[in-house]
Amino acid sequence: METSLRARVRAGDPDAFRQLFDEYASVVYRHAVRLTGDWAMADDIVSLTFLEAWRLRERLFPGDDSPRPWLLGIATNVTRNTARAARRHQAALARLPPPGPVPDFADEVARRLADTEELAAAQRALRTMRRGEREVFTLCVWEGLDAATAAEALGVAVGTVRARLSRARKRLRELTELELIGGTDGNGGTSGTGGNRGMGGNQGAGHGTGHDTVQRATTAGQIPGSRHQAARSTQEKKR
């Protein structure tokens, strides 16, 4: 019987680890983009995730199950650590004198504007959630993991995952409905006169439109064409 990929990675087989990277780098990249909203940071997270996966390979239990939840759990932890390091870095930069003029990157911004706007809309809603709810939402909704698998990836109870997911869905629905009728005040509160309608998630046409916006916010995380996906497509054409 052929040895499973998990067992080969656990044993330190370089070819198996190369296969692991080829098959799951794009998955980790998408997950990192959805958590951070930053393509460049997502690249760093992919590298750090697989470095950490190699270091922790003996913790990968042998078997025939997909190693995807294990990798996504590592990527989530790496993202947390990277965010903390970024905050410390920004605090240090804030203590420096103001920088000089920077070059105009208008052309680069214009090429990516549409994707950036969609991702930013989803990120605005996700940032109002607690970290645990945000992580569960990305794993269960954008990555398609079930509650049990997400619980395994995050190291929490299944009931905790379900509760966080329920709160995250409700919060996202409320926020998108509020944006349609007048937006928020930047702190999660309502602006204008539409607050009561936005919180009433089942009131007529407003609810239907809000649901459509939730769907758009959900699919906004499906980032088209990462560098890892393009590289993998090229490899497949050569086979």
Short mmCIF file of C-alpha atoms in Angstrom, two decimals:
data_model
loop_
_atom_site.label_atom_id
_atom_site.label_comp_id
_atom_site.label_asym_id
_atom_site.label_seq_id
_atom_site.Cartn_x
_atom_site.Cartn_y
_atom_site.Cartn_z
CA MET A 1 0.00 0.00 0.00
CA GLU A 2 1.33 3.45 -0.90
CA THR A 3 2.43 5.53 2.06
CA SER A 4 0.15 8.54 2.62
CA LEU A 5 1.31 12.09 2.03
CA ARG A 6 0.86 12.83 5.74
CA ALA A 7 3.16 9.97 6.74
CA ARG A 8 5.81 10.95 4.19
CA VAL A 9 5.79 14.59 5.32
CA ARG A 10 5.95 13.49 8.94
CA ALA A 11 8.99 11.37 8.10
CA GLY A 12 10.75 14.38 6.56
CA ASP A 13 10.54 13.30 2.91
CA PRO A 14 11.58 16.39 0.84
CA ASP A 15 9.63 15.25 -2.22
CA ALA A 16 6.51 14.82 -0.13
CA PHE A 17 6.91 18.30 1.34
CA ARG A 18 7.41 19.71 -2.15
CA GLN A 19 4.16 18.04 -3.18
CA LEU A 20 2.46 19.48 -0.09
CA PHE A 21 3.55 22.98 -1.09
CA ASP A 22 2.49 22.56 -4.73
CA GLU A 23 -0.98 21.35 -3.72
CA TYR A 24 -1.75 23.73 -0.85
CA ALA A 25 0.27 26.95 -1.30
CA SER A 26 -2.60 28.63 -3.14
CA VAL A 27 -5.05 27.53 -0.44
CA VAL A 28 -2.88 29.06 2.29
CA TYR A 29 -2.38 32.21 0.17
CA ARG A 30 -6.13 32.78 -0.27
CA HIS A 31 -6.70 32.25 3.45
CA ALA A 32 -3.95 34.76 4.32
CA VAL A 33 -5.33 37.39 1.93
CA ARG A 34 -8.78 37.03 3.45
CA LEU A 35 -7.46 37.39 6.98
CA THR A 36 -5.15 40.35 6.29
CA GLY A 37 -6.48 42.11 3.20
CA ASP A 38 -2.85 42.49 2.09
CA TRP A 39 -1.43 40.59 -0.90
CA ALA A 40 2.21 41.26 -0.01
CA MET A 41 1.74 40.16 3.60
CA ALA A 42 -0.09 37.07 2.37
CA ASP A 43 3.03 36.06 0.41
CA ASP A 44 5.10 36.33 3.58
CA ILE A 45 2.54 34.30 5.52
CA VAL A 46 2.68 31.50 2.93
CA SER A 47 6.46 31.27 3.30
CA LEU A 48 6.31 31.37 7.08
CA THR A 49 3.49 28.83 7.19
CA PHE A 50 5.44 26.21 5.26
CA LEU A 51 8.61 26.89 7.21
CA GLU A 52 6.61 26.34 10.39
CA ALA A 53 4.93 23.26 8.89
CA TRP A 54 8.35 21.73 8.20
CA ARG A 55 9.46 22.51 11.75
CA LEU A 56 6.29 20.97 13.20
CA ARG A 57 6.03 18.08 10.73
CA GLU A 58 6.26 15.43 13.46
CA ARG A 59 3.01 16.78 14.92
CA LEU A 60 1.16 15.86 11.71
CA PHE A 61 -0.55 12.59 12.52
CA PRO A 62 -0.27 9.91 9.82
CA GLY A 63 -3.39 8.93 7.93
CA ASP A 64 -5.23 9.49 4.69
CA ASP A 65 -7.06 12.70 5.66
CA SER A 66 -6.22 15.95 3.91
CA PRO A 67 -3.49 18.02 5.62
CA ARG A 68 -5.41 21.19 4.66
CA PRO A 69 -6.91 21.88 8.13
CA TRP A 70 -3.49 21.42 9.74
CA LEU A 71 -1.92 23.91 7.33
CA LEU A 72 -4.75 26.43 7.75
CA GLY A 73 -4.38 26.22 11.52
CA ILE A 74 -0.66 26.98 11.21
CA ALA A 75 -1.41 29.83 8.78
CA THR A 76 -3.91 31.33 11.24
CA ASN A 77 -1.34 31.32 14.04
CA VAL A 78 1.33 32.77 11.74
CA THR A 79 -1.10 35.55 10.75
CA ARG A 80 -1.69 36.42 14.40
CA ASN A 81 2.05 36.62 15.07
CA THR A 82 2.65 38.62 11.88
CA ALA A 83 -0.07 41.11 12.84
CA ARG A 84 1.49 41.61 16.27
CA ALA A 85 4.90 42.17 14.70
CA ALA A 86 3.38 44.65 12.23
CA ARG A 87 1.79 46.62 15.05
CA ARG A 88 5.11 46.83 16.87
CA HIS A 89 6.78 47.91 13.62
CA GLN A 90 4.18 50.65 13.02
CA ALA A 91 4.60 51.91 16.58
CA ALA A 92 8.35 52.16 15.99
CA LEU A 93 7.86 54.00 12.70
CA ALA A 94 5.50 56.46 14.37
CA ARG A 95 8.36 57.57 16.58
CA LEU A 96 10.56 58.42 13.57
CA PRO A 97 10.63 61.78 11.73
CA PRO A 98 8.12 62.12 8.84
CA PRO A 99 9.38 60.43 5.63
CA GLY A 100 10.13 62.28 2.43
CA PRO A 101 7.98 62.24 -0.74
CA VAL A 102 7.16 58.82 -2.19
CA PRO A 103 6.84 57.84 -5.87
CA ASP A 104 3.42 57.84 -7.51
CA PHE A 105 2.12 54.28 -7.86
CA ALA A 106 -1.13 55.30 -9.57
CA ASP A 107 -0.78 52.81 -12.43
CA GLU A 108 -0.31 49.87 -10.04
CA VAL A 109 -3.25 51.00 -7.94
CA ALA A 110 -5.47 51.38 -11.00
CA ARG A 111 -4.77 47.83 -12.19
CA ARG A 112 -5.88 46.35 -8.88
CA LEU A 113 -8.58 48.84 -7.88
CA ALA A 114 -11.61 46.62 -8.48
CA ASP A 115 -10.30 43.67 -6.48
CA THR A 116 -9.04 45.99 -3.75
CA GLU A 117 -12.43 47.66 -3.35
CA GLU A 118 -14.23 44.33 -3.05
CA LEU A 119 -11.73 42.98 -0.56
CA ALA A 120 -11.78 46.24 1.42
CA ALA A 121 -15.57 46.10 1.73
CA ALA A 122 -15.37 42.62 3.21
CA GLN A 123 -12.44 43.62 5.42
CA ARG A 124 -14.34 46.63 6.83
CA ALA A 125 -17.09 44.32 8.00
CA LEU A 126 -14.70 41.66 9.29
CA ARG A 127 -12.65 44.16 11.30
CA THR A 128 -15.67 44.94 13.47
CA MET A 129 -15.82 41.30 14.57
CA ARG A 130 -13.81 39.78 17.35
CA ARG A 131 -10.70 37.94 16.22
CA GLY A 132 -12.15 34.50 16.99
CA GLU A 133 -15.30 35.22 14.99
CA ARG A 134 -13.26 36.54 12.07
CA GLU A 135 -11.05 33.46 12.00
CA VAL A 136 -14.02 31.09 12.15
CA PHE A 137 -15.80 33.01 9.39
CA THR A 138 -12.83 32.80 7.02
CA LEU A 139 -12.33 29.09 7.67
CA CYS A 140 -15.99 28.01 7.48
CA VAL A 141 -17.39 30.41 4.87
CA TRP A 142 -14.47 31.25 2.60
CA GLU A 143 -12.46 28.04 2.99
CA GLY A 144 -15.53 25.78 3.26
CA LEU A 145 -14.43 23.83 6.34
CA ASP A 146 -17.14 22.23 8.47
CA ALA A 147 -17.41 23.12 12.14
CA ALA A 148 -15.53 20.04 13.34
CA THR A 149 -12.62 20.56 10.95
CA ALA A 150 -12.40 24.28 11.76
CA ALA A 151 -12.41 23.42 15.46
CA GLU A 152 -9.49 21.06 14.85
CA ALA A 153 -7.58 23.74 12.93
CA LEU A 154 -8.10 26.37 15.64
CA GLY A 155 -7.77 24.05 18.64
CA VAL A 156 -11.18 24.94 20.10
CA ALA A 157 -14.44 23.10 20.78
CA VAL A 158 -16.95 22.50 17.96
CA GLY A 159 -19.62 24.36 19.94
CA THR A 160 -17.32 27.37 20.16
CA VAL A 161 -16.88 27.38 16.38
CA ARG A 162 -20.64 27.21 15.78
CA ALA A 163 -21.37 30.01 18.25
CA ARG A 164 -18.69 32.26 16.76
CA LEU A 165 -19.88 31.55 13.22
CA SER A 166 -23.47 32.40 14.13
CA ARG A 167 -22.41 35.71 15.67
CA ALA A 168 -20.17 36.50 12.71
CA ARG A 169 -22.94 35.87 10.15
CA LYS A 170 -25.39 38.03 12.12
CA ARG A 171 -22.88 40.84 12.49
CA LEU A 172 -21.96 40.82 8.80
CA ARG A 173 -25.63 40.86 7.78
CA GLU A 174 -26.35 43.84 10.05
CA LEU A 175 -23.35 45.80 8.80
CA THR A 176 -24.08 45.30 5.12
CA GLU A 177 -27.70 46.33 5.59
CA LEU A 178 -26.58 49.45 7.45
CA GLU A 179 -24.24 50.37 4.59
CA LEU A 180 -27.12 50.16 2.14
CA ILE A 181 -29.33 52.55 4.12
CA GLY A 182 -26.81 55.05 5.39
CA GLY A 183 -23.54 53.46 6.54
CA THR A 184 -21.90 53.36 9.94
CA ASP A 185 -20.15 55.96 12.07
CA GLY A 186 -16.79 54.08 11.89
CA ASN A 187 -17.24 52.53 15.32
CA GLY A 188 -19.88 49.97 14.45
CA GLY A 189 -22.76 52.38 15.20
CA THR A 190 -25.38 53.76 12.83
CA SER A 191 -25.39 57.08 11.05
CA GLY A 192 -28.30 58.88 9.53
CA THR A 193 -31.85 57.68 10.20
CA GLY A 194 -31.65 54.12 8.98
CA GLY A 195 -30.33 52.38 12.11
CA ASN A 196 -33.55 50.70 13.20
CA ARG A 197 -34.24 49.33 9.78
CA GLY A 198 -30.67 47.99 9.44
CA MET A 199 -30.87 46.06 12.72
CA GLY A 200 -34.22 44.56 11.80
CA GLY A 201 -32.84 41.82 9.59
CA ASN A 202 -36.27 40.51 8.46
CA GLN A 203 -38.02 43.72 7.39
CA GLY A 204 -39.17 43.40 3.81
CA ALA A 205 -37.04 44.45 0.88
CA GLY A 206 -34.22 45.78 3.05
CA HIS A 207 -33.51 42.25 4.23
CA GLY A 208 -33.34 40.84 0.72
CA THR A 209 -30.93 43.51 -0.46
CA GLY A 210 -28.78 43.05 2.61
CA HIS A 211 -28.61 39.32 1.97
CA ASP A 212 -27.39 39.97 -1.58
CA THR A 213 -24.70 42.25 -0.21
CA VAL A 214 -23.65 39.60 2.32
CA GLN A 215 -23.23 37.21 -0.60
CA ARG A 216 -21.08 39.75 -2.45
CA ALA A 217 -19.02 40.37 0.67
CA THR A 218 -18.57 36.62 1.04
CA THR A 219 -17.46 36.08 -2.54
CA ALA A 220 -15.23 39.16 -2.38
CA GLY A 221 -12.77 36.99 -0.50
CA GLN A 222 -12.38 34.71 -3.50
CA ILE A 223 -9.29 36.41 -4.83
CA PRO A 224 -8.82 35.71 -8.55
CA GLY A 225 -5.44 34.63 -9.77
CA SER A 226 -2.85 34.60 -7.01
CA ARG A 227 0.76 34.11 -7.98
CA HIS A 228 0.67 30.59 -6.53
CA GLN A 229 -2.37 29.66 -8.62
CA ALA A 230 -0.72 31.01 -11.77
CA ALA A 231 2.46 29.09 -11.05
CA ARG A 232 0.53 25.89 -10.40
CA SER A 233 -1.44 26.31 -13.66
CA THR A 234 1.83 26.69 -15.57
CA GLN A 235 3.19 23.51 -13.95
CA GLU A 236 0.07 21.57 -14.88
CA LYS A 237 0.33 22.67 -18.54
CA LYS A 238 3.91 21.38 -18.68
CA ARG A 239 2.91 17.91 -17.42
#
